[in-house]
PDB file of C-alpha atoms in Angstrom:
ATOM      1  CA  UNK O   1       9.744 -41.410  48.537  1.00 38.00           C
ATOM      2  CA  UNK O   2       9.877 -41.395  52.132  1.00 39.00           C
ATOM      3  CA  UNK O   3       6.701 -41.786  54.117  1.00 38.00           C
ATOM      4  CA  UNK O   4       6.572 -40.363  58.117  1.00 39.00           C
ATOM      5  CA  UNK O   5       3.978 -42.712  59.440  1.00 38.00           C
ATOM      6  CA  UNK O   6       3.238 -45.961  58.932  1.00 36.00           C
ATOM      7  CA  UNK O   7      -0.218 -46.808  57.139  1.00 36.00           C
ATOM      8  CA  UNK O   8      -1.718 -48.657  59.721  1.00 38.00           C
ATOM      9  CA  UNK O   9      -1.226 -45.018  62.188  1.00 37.00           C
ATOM     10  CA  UNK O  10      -4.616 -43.154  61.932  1.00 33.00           C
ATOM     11  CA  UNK O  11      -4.517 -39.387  61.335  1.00 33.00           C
ATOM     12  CA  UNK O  12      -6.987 -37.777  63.585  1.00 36.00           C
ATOM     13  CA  UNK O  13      -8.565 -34.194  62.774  1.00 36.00           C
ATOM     14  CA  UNK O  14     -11.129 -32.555  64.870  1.00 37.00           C
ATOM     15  CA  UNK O  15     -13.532 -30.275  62.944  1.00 38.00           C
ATOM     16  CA  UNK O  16     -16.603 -28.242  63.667  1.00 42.00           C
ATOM     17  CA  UNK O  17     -19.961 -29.107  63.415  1.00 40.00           C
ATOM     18  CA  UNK O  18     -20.447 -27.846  60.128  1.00 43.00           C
ATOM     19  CA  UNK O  19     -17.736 -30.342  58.706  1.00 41.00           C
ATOM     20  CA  UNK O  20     -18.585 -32.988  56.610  1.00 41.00           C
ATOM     21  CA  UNK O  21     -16.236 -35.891  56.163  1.00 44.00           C
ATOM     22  CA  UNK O  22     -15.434 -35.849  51.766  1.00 45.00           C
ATOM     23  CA  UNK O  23     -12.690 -38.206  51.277  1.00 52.00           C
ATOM     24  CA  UNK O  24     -10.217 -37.380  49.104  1.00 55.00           C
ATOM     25  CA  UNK O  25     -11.949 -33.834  48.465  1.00 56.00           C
ATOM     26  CA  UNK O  26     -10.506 -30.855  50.368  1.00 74.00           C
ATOM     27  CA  UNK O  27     -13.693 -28.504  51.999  1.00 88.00           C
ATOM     28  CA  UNK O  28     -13.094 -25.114  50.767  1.00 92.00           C
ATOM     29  CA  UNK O  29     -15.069 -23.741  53.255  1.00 91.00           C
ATOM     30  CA  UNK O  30     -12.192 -24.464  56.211  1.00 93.00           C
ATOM     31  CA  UNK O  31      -9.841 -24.062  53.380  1.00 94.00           C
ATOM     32  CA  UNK O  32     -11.144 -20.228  53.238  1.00 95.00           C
ATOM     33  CA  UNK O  33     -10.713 -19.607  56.914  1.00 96.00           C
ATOM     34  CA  UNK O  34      -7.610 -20.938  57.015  1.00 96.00           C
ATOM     35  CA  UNK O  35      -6.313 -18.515  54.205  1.00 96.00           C
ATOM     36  CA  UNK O  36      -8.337 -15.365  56.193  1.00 97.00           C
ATOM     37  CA  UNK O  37      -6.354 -16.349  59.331  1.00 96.00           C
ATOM     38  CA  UNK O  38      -3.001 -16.527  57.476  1.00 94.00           C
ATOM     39  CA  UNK O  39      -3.079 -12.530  55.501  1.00 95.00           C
ATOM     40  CA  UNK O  40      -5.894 -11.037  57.871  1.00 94.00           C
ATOM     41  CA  UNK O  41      -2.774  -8.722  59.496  1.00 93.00           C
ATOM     42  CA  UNK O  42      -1.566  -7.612  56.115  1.00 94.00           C
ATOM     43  CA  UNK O  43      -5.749  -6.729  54.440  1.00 96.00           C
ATOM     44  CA  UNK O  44      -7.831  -3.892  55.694  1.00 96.00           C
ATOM     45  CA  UNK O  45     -10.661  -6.522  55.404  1.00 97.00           C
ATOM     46  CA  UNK O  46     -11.027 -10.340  54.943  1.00 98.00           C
ATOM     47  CA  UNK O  47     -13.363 -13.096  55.180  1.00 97.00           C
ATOM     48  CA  UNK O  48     -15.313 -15.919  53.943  1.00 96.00           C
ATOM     49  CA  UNK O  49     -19.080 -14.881  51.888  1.00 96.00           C
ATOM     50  CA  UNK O  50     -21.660 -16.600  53.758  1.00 93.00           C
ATOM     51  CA  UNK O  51     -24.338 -15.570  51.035  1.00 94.00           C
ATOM     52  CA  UNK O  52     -22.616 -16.918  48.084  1.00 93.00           C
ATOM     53  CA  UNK O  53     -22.413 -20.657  47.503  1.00 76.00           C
ATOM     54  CA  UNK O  54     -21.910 -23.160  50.388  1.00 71.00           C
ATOM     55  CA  UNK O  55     -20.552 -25.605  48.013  1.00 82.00           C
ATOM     56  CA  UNK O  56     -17.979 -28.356  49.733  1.00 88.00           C
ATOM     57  CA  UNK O  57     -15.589 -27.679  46.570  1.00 93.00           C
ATOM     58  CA  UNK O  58     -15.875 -23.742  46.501  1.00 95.00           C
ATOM     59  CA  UNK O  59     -15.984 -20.927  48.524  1.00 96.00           C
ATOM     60  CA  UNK O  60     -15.669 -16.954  47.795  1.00 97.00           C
ATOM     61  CA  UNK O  61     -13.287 -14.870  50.251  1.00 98.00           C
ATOM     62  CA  UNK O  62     -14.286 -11.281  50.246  1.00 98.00           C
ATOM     63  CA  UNK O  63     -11.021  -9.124  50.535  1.00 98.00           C
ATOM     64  CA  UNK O  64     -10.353  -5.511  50.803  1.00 98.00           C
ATOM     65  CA  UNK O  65      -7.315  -4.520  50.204  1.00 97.00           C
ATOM     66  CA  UNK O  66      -5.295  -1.852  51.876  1.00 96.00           C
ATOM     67  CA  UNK O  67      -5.301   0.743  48.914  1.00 97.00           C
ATOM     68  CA  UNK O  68      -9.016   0.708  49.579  1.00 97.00           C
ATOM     69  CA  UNK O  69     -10.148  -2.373  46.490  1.00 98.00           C
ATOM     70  CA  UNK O  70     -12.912  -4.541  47.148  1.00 98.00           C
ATOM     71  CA  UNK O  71     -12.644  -8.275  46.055  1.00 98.00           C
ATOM     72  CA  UNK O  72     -13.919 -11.206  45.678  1.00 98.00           C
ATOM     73  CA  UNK O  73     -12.232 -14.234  45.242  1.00 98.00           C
ATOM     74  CA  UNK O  74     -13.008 -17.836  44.427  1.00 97.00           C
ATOM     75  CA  UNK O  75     -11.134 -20.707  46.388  1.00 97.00           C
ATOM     76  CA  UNK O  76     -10.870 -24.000  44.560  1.00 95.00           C
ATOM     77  CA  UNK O  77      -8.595 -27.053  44.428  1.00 95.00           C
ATOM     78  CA  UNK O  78      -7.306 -25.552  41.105  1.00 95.00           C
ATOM     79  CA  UNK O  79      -6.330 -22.249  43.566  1.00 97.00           C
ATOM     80  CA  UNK O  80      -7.458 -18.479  44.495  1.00 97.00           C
ATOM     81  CA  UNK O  81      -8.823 -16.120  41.635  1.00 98.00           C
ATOM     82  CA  UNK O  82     -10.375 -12.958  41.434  1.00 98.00           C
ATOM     83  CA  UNK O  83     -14.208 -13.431  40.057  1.00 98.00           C
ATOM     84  CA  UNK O  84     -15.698  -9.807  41.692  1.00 98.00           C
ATOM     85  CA  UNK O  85     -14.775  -6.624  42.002  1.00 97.00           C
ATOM     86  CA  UNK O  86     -17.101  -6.038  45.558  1.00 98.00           C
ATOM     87  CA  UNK O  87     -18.170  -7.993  47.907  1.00 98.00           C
ATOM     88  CA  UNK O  88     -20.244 -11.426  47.383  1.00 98.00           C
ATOM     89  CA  UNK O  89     -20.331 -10.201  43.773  1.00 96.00           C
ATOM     90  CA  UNK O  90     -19.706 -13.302  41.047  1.00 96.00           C
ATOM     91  CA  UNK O  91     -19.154 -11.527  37.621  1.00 96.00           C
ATOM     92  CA  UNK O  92     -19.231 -14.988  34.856  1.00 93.00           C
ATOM     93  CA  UNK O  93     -17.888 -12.948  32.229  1.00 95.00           C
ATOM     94  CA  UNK O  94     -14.366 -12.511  34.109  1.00 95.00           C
ATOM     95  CA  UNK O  95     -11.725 -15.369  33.028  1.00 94.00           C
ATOM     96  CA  UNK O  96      -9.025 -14.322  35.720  1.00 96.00           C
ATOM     97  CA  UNK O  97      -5.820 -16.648  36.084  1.00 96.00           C
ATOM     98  CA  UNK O  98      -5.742 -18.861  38.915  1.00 98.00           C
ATOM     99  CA  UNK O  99      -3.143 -18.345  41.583  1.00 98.00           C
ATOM    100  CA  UNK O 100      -2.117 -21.329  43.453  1.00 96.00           C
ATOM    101  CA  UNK O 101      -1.410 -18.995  46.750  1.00 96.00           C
ATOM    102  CA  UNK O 102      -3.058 -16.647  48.387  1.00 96.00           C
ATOM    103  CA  UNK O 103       0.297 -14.712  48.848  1.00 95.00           C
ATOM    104  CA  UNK O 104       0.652 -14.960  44.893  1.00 95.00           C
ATOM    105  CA  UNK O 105      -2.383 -13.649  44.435  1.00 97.00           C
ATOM    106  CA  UNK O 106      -2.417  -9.979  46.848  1.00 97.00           C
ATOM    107  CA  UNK O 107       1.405 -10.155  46.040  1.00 94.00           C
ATOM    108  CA  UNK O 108      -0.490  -9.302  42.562  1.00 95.00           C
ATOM    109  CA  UNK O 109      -3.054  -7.153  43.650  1.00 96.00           C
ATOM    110  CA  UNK O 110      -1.749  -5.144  46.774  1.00 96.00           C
ATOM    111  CA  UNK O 111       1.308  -2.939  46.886  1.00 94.00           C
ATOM    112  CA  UNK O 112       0.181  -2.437  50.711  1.00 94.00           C
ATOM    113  CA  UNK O 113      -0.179  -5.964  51.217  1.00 94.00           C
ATOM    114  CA  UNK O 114       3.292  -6.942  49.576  1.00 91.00           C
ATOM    115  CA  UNK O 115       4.916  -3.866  52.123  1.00 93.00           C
ATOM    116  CA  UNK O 116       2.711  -5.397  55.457  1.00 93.00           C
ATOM    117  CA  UNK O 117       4.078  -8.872  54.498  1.00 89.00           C
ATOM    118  CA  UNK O 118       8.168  -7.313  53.918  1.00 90.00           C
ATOM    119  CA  UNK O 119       7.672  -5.975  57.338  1.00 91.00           C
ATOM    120  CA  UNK O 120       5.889  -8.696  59.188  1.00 89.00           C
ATOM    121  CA  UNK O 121       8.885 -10.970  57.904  1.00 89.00           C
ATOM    122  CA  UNK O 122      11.852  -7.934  58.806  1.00 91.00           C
ATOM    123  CA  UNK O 123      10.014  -7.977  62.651  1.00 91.00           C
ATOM    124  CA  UNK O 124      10.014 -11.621  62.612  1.00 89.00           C
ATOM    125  CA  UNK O 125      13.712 -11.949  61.594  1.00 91.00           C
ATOM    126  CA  UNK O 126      14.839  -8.997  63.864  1.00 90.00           C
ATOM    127  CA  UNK O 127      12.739 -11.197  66.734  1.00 90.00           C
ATOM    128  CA  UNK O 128      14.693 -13.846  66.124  1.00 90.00           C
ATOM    129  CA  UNK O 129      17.964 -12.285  66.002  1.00 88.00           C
ATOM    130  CA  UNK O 130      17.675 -10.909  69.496  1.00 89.00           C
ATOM    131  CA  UNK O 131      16.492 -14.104  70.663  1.00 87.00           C
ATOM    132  CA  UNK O 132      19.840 -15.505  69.476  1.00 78.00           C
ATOM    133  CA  UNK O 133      18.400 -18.222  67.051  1.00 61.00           C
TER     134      UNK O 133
END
């Protein structure tokens, strides 16, 4: 396997103030945000819960989707699943499958999220085309 940097180069990251430094353990919380900012354009509604755990190793994304359905998802290293049907809401009883993208998952869930993402890709391409790349 082929490694781009030699381990003696340090990696340098800036984070906010709310960052902690964990390691080898990925925070969920920027994890989360990062996820909202990458299918925001293709949700009626997204964002990370700020009343439901602030765990470093979890964090809940509250989606709605464009056909109008509230969720709740959890993020983990394992991936995204669905554990509410509203907002903040944490139902135990539900054993929902993991998905280990966030596309997977609304690709699941969203018929208007699966035609915003076809047509964000077609305008992309097309965009590229006349820009002769």
């Amino acid at each position: 396997m082929e490694i781009d940097c030699q381990p003696e180069e340090s990696i340098v990251s800036s984070f906010d103030d709310d960052s902690v430094e964990l390691g080898d353990v990925k925070d969920m919380r920027l994890e989360a945000e990062a996820v909202v900012n990458d299918v925001l354009f293709a949700v009626t509604e997204m964002h990370v819960s700020q009343s439901l755990t602030r765990a470093s190793d979890v964090a809940f994304i509250n989606v709605e989707t464009r056909e109008g359905n509230r969720y709740c998802l959890e993020l983990t290293e394992a991936g995204l699943r669905v554990v509410g049907y509203d907002f903040n809401q944490v139902d135990e009883d539900l054993n929902n499958q993991y998905h280990e993208t966030v596309y997977s998952l609304l690709d699941t869930l969203s018929p208007g999220y699966r035609e915003a993402f076809g047509n964000a890709l077609l305008q992309r391409l097309e965009r590229l085309k006349q820009s002769g790349r």
